[in-house]
Amino acid sequence: MADNSLQENRLSLARASLREALARYSHLRQGTKNSNNTELEAALQYQLDILTSTSEKLDRNVIRIAAFGMVSRGKSAVLNALLGQKVLQTGPLNGVTKWPRSVRWTIPSIPTAEGTEKIQVELIDTPGIDEVGGEVRGDMAKQVTRQSDLILFVVAGDITRTEYQALCELQAAQKPLILVFNKIDLYPELDRKAIYQSLQALGNSEQLADATDSEDLGDRQNNSSDQSTPKSPAKTAKSLEIVMVAAEPAPVQVRVEWSDGSVTHEWESPPAQIDQLKHKILTILNREGRSLLALNALVEARDAEANIARQVLKLRQTEADDLIWQFAKYKALAVGLNPVAFLDVMGATVADLALIRSLSRLYGLPMTGYEAGKLWQTIFSSAGGVLLGELGSSFLLGFGKSAAAVAPQIGFSTFAGVAVTQASLAAYGTYAVGRAAQVYLEKGCTWGPLGQNTVIQEILATIERNTIIDRLQQEFKI
């Protein structure tokens, strides 16, 4: 089990990162009301709400576990079995669950460091992945997946192509996933073992690629009604944990002998076989629950902050273009008229740095001195030819202007020609700097001492071996 104090430190880092991000964008809530672009304004407000809700979830120490699966696979029954009581509605008809619903799960206490709050767990039930219409289903699934820290994917036998495609999409969300094989009471022992081995084979990428050609991955039987389903990409099912359960076993008939010698037969519901799944979840939560909570919050906040930066750049595009060309115009004028080469170089550098700072203030996006220096590295690698040419010509052409200025016999036309050439290079160089700054301001907001990418790297560097996060960390894209 991971050191509790270490996990608490990871949570503290994540909280500090999200609070800094919220403080950074607090001015945007009022600023967007003055925008004429209501569509962009709504998109920006949505991302700000995601950032706020993620921070609140982290502050409340809430771990969310979501159950996905096709209709009639027993998702609600599995969650009821974990809860120990029938809270979520189940029934013989398909599609009893119409909308996602969350319930609090009271579990045995998870050890905490002294003075820290206990972890709370919420279970989220979802409609069948094949029940809700395409776009609505996709949006609903993405929203629930984004909010979840652990995913239960419930099947009731050999996995179908639709289930496989949904499984791949869920795994792409960078969340730990447990494959729950439910209704094992309906299968003889040999069939149950064969299905379990078939599910285990999902870890073989080559078999996955071939298996999607059939409707049923276990027995390879084709179903003509599903032939129109597109083949999903060959993707290895990474870190796949498989647990067998019988959440709501079918009633069995029992013989009852009474004291008067009479015999009757009654139907009795066996107890749920859920202990293996409960033990698996509690082991994950005890060992790395806080680390999962921290990392998932950071990933969610990172995506939200990147989207915020993208929307801000769109909202301020016209003002930014005017600002860049204004700097380019005045820089070109100053460089063209100045006869001293050294002042050309110094002035051009100062002007470009001032442009970067001005863009940062316009967008309300962070730009520290360290980040401004890092931006120069980006500029020189992406637009280095232009800028190096500008700075180099500042010396060469600047000396030419100086000679023309101090030696009238050279002529004004020479001075003017050199000045125009240098001014053009200076203006284009400023334009390149402005565009590079926009790219960096959009992508660089998640870096810095408490940026989400920086904190994610720090956490992953200290993750214990042979944990779910250790197996998943290649999925945390940085």
Short mmCIF file of N, CA, C and O in Angstrom, two decimals, residues 252-304:
data_model
loop_
_atom_site.label_atom_id
_atom_site.label_comp_id
_atom_site.label_asym_id
_atom_site.label_seq_id
_atom_site.Cartn_x
_atom_site.Cartn_y
_atom_site.Cartn_z
N VAL A 252 -33.77 -20.03 -7.66
CA VAL A 252 -33.70 -21.49 -7.80
C VAL A 252 -34.81 -22.11 -6.96
O VAL A 252 -35.23 -21.56 -5.92
N GLN A 253 -35.27 -23.24 -7.43
CA GLN A 253 -36.34 -23.92 -6.70
C GLN A 253 -35.74 -24.79 -5.60
O GLN A 253 -34.81 -25.56 -5.85
N VAL A 254 -36.26 -24.66 -4.39
CA VAL A 254 -35.75 -25.43 -3.26
C VAL A 254 -36.88 -26.29 -2.67
O VAL A 254 -38.06 -25.91 -2.72
N ARG A 255 -36.49 -27.39 -2.13
CA ARG A 255 -37.45 -28.32 -1.51
C ARG A 255 -37.54 -27.96 -0.03
O ARG A 255 -36.54 -27.85 0.66
N VAL A 256 -38.76 -27.82 0.46
CA VAL A 256 -39.01 -27.46 1.86
C VAL A 256 -39.81 -28.58 2.52
O VAL A 256 -40.92 -28.92 2.06
N GLU A 257 -39.25 -29.17 3.57
CA GLU A 257 -39.93 -30.22 4.33
C GLU A 257 -40.45 -29.62 5.62
O GLU A 257 -39.70 -29.01 6.39
N TRP A 258 -41.73 -29.77 5.86
CA TRP A 258 -42.37 -29.20 7.03
C TRP A 258 -42.46 -30.22 8.15
O TRP A 258 -42.29 -31.43 7.96
N SER A 259 -42.76 -29.78 9.36
CA SER A 259 -42.78 -30.66 10.55
C SER A 259 -43.89 -31.70 10.49
O SER A 259 -43.80 -32.76 11.10
N ASP A 260 -44.92 -31.38 9.72
CA ASP A 260 -46.01 -32.36 9.62
C ASP A 260 -45.75 -33.40 8.54
O ASP A 260 -46.61 -34.22 8.22
N GLY A 261 -44.54 -33.34 7.94
CA GLY A 261 -44.17 -34.33 6.93
C GLY A 261 -44.47 -33.91 5.51
O GLY A 261 -44.07 -34.60 4.55
N SER A 262 -45.15 -32.79 5.34
CA SER A 262 -45.46 -32.33 3.98
C SER A 262 -44.23 -31.71 3.34
O SER A 262 -43.31 -31.23 4.02
N VAL A 263 -44.23 -31.73 2.04
CA VAL A 263 -43.11 -31.20 1.26
C VAL A 263 -43.65 -30.20 0.24
O VAL A 263 -44.63 -30.48 -0.46
N THR A 264 -43.02 -29.04 0.17
CA THR A 264 -43.38 -28.03 -0.83
C THR A 264 -42.11 -27.59 -1.56
O THR A 264 -40.99 -27.82 -1.11
N HIS A 265 -42.33 -26.93 -2.67
CA HIS A 265 -41.21 -26.38 -3.44
C HIS A 265 -41.41 -24.87 -3.59
O HIS A 265 -42.50 -24.42 -3.97
N GLU A 266 -40.38 -24.16 -3.26
CA GLU A 266 -40.44 -22.70 -3.32
C GLU A 266 -39.25 -22.15 -4.10
O GLU A 266 -38.21 -22.80 -4.21
N TRP A 267 -39.46 -20.93 -4.63
CA TRP A 267 -38.37 -20.26 -5.35
C TRP A 267 -37.62 -19.33 -4.40
O TRP A 267 -38.21 -18.56 -3.66
N GLU A 268 -36.31 -19.44 -4.47
CA GLU A 268 -35.47 -18.67 -3.55
C GLU A 268 -34.34 -17.99 -4.33
O GLU A 268 -33.74 -18.60 -5.21
N SER A 269 -34.08 -16.74 -4.00
CA SER A 269 -33.00 -16.01 -4.67
C SER A 269 -31.69 -16.20 -3.91
O SER A 269 -31.59 -15.79 -2.74
N PRO A 270 -30.68 -16.78 -4.54
CA PRO A 270 -29.38 -16.96 -3.87
C PRO A 270 -28.74 -15.60 -3.61
O PRO A 270 -29.06 -14.60 -4.25
N PRO A 271 -27.83 -15.53 -2.65
CA PRO A 271 -27.13 -14.26 -2.38
C PRO A 271 -26.23 -13.88 -3.55
O PRO A 271 -25.75 -14.74 -4.30
N ALA A 272 -26.01 -12.60 -3.70
CA ALA A 272 -25.15 -12.10 -4.79
C ALA A 272 -23.71 -12.56 -4.60
O ALA A 272 -23.20 -12.63 -3.47
N GLN A 273 -23.06 -12.88 -5.71
CA GLN A 273 -21.63 -13.23 -5.68
C GLN A 273 -20.85 -11.99 -6.13
O GLN A 273 -20.56 -11.82 -7.31
N ILE A 274 -20.55 -11.12 -5.19
CA ILE A 274 -19.98 -9.81 -5.50
C ILE A 274 -18.69 -9.54 -4.74
O ILE A 274 -18.03 -8.52 -4.96
N ASP A 275 -18.31 -10.45 -3.84
CA ASP A 275 -17.17 -10.19 -2.96
C ASP A 275 -15.87 -9.96 -3.72
O ASP A 275 -15.05 -9.12 -3.33
N GLN A 276 -15.65 -10.70 -4.81
CA GLN A 276 -14.41 -10.55 -5.56
C GLN A 276 -14.28 -9.15 -6.15
O GLN A 276 -13.21 -8.53 -6.10
N LEU A 277 -15.37 -8.62 -6.70
CA LEU A 277 -15.35 -7.27 -7.26
C LEU A 277 -15.18 -6.24 -6.15
O LEU A 277 -14.41 -5.27 -6.31
N LYS A 278 -15.89 -6.41 -5.05
CA LYS A 278 -15.77 -5.46 -3.94
C LYS A 278 -14.34 -5.43 -3.42
O LYS A 278 -13.78 -4.35 -3.15
N HIS A 279 -13.73 -6.60 -3.28
CA HIS A 279 -12.34 -6.67 -2.81
C HIS A 279 -11.40 -5.98 -3.79
O HIS A 279 -10.48 -5.26 -3.38
N LYS A 280 -11.62 -6.19 -5.08
CA LYS A 280 -10.77 -5.57 -6.10
C LYS A 280 -10.86 -4.04 -6.02
O LYS A 280 -9.83 -3.34 -6.04
N ILE A 281 -12.07 -3.51 -5.92
CA ILE A 281 -12.25 -2.05 -5.85
C ILE A 281 -11.62 -1.49 -4.59
O ILE A 281 -10.90 -0.48 -4.63
N LEU A 282 -11.87 -2.13 -3.44
CA LEU A 282 -11.32 -1.63 -2.18
C LEU A 282 -9.80 -1.69 -2.18
O LEU A 282 -9.13 -0.80 -1.62
N THR A 283 -9.23 -2.70 -2.81
CA THR A 283 -7.77 -2.79 -2.90
C THR A 283 -7.21 -1.62 -3.70
O THR A 283 -6.22 -0.99 -3.31
N ILE A 284 -7.87 -1.30 -4.82
CA ILE A 284 -7.41 -0.17 -5.65
C ILE A 284 -7.55 1.14 -4.87
O ILE A 284 -6.63 1.96 -4.87
N LEU A 285 -8.68 1.32 -4.20
CA LEU A 285 -8.91 2.57 -3.49
C LEU A 285 -7.94 2.73 -2.32
O LEU A 285 -7.45 3.84 -2.06
N ASN A 286 -7.67 1.65 -1.60
CA ASN A 286 -6.75 1.72 -0.48
C ASN A 286 -5.32 1.97 -0.94
O ASN A 286 -4.58 2.72 -0.32
N ARG A 287 -4.95 1.34 -2.03
CA ARG A 287 -3.56 1.41 -2.48
C ARG A 287 -3.24 2.69 -3.23
O ARG A 287 -2.16 3.27 -3.08
N GLU A 288 -4.19 3.17 -4.06
CA GLU A 288 -3.87 4.31 -4.92
C GLU A 288 -5.08 5.20 -5.21
O GLU A 288 -5.09 5.94 -6.20
N GLY A 289 -6.08 5.15 -4.34
CA GLY A 289 -7.30 5.93 -4.58
C GLY A 289 -7.04 7.42 -4.66
O GLY A 289 -7.53 8.10 -5.58
N ARG A 290 -6.27 7.97 -3.71
CA ARG A 290 -6.01 9.41 -3.72
C ARG A 290 -5.16 9.82 -4.91
O ARG A 290 -5.33 10.91 -5.47
N SER A 291 -4.23 8.97 -5.28
CA SER A 291 -3.39 9.28 -6.45
C SER A 291 -4.24 9.29 -7.72
O SER A 291 -4.05 10.15 -8.59
N LEU A 292 -5.17 8.33 -7.84
CA LEU A 292 -6.08 8.33 -8.99
C LEU A 292 -6.93 9.58 -9.02
O LEU A 292 -7.12 10.20 -10.08
N LEU A 293 -7.45 9.96 -7.85
CA LEU A 293 -8.27 11.16 -7.76
C LEU A 293 -7.48 12.39 -8.20
O LEU A 293 -7.98 13.22 -8.97
N ALA A 294 -6.25 12.50 -7.74
CA ALA A 294 -5.41 13.65 -8.10
C ALA A 294 -5.11 13.67 -9.59
O ALA A 294 -5.26 14.70 -10.26
N LEU A 295 -4.69 12.54 -10.14
CA LEU A 295 -4.30 12.49 -11.56
C LEU A 295 -5.50 12.73 -12.47
O LEU A 295 -5.40 13.47 -13.46
N ASN A 296 -6.63 12.10 -12.17
CA ASN A 296 -7.80 12.30 -13.01
C ASN A 296 -8.28 13.75 -12.98
O ASN A 296 -8.69 14.31 -14.01
N ALA A 297 -8.21 14.38 -11.81
CA ALA A 297 -8.59 15.79 -11.71
C ALA A 297 -7.64 16.66 -12.52
O ALA A 297 -8.06 17.61 -13.21
N LEU A 298 -6.34 16.34 -12.47
CA LEU A 298 -5.35 17.12 -13.23
C LEU A 298 -5.54 16.96 -14.73
O LEU A 298 -5.44 17.93 -15.49
N VAL A 299 -5.82 15.74 -15.18
CA VAL A 299 -6.04 15.50 -16.61
C VAL A 299 -7.29 16.24 -17.08
O VAL A 299 -7.30 16.87 -18.14
N GLU A 300 -8.36 16.16 -16.28
CA GLU A 300 -9.60 16.85 -16.63
C GLU A 300 -9.38 18.36 -16.66
O GLU A 300 -9.85 19.06 -17.58
N ALA A 301 -8.67 18.89 -15.66
CA ALA A 301 -8.41 20.33 -15.62
C ALA A 301 -7.48 20.75 -16.75
O ALA A 301 -7.65 21.84 -17.32
N ARG A 302 -6.50 19.90 -17.09
CA ARG A 302 -5.59 20.22 -18.19
C ARG A 302 -6.35 20.37 -19.50
O ARG A 302 -6.14 21.34 -20.25
N ASP A 303 -7.26 19.44 -19.77
CA ASP A 303 -8.03 19.51 -21.01
C ASP A 303 -8.94 20.74 -21.00
O ASP A 303 -9.09 21.42 -22.02
N ALA A 304 -9.55 21.02 -19.85
CA ALA A 304 -10.43 22.19 -19.75
C ALA A 304 -9.64 23.47 -19.95
O ALA A 304 -10.07 24.39 -20.66
#
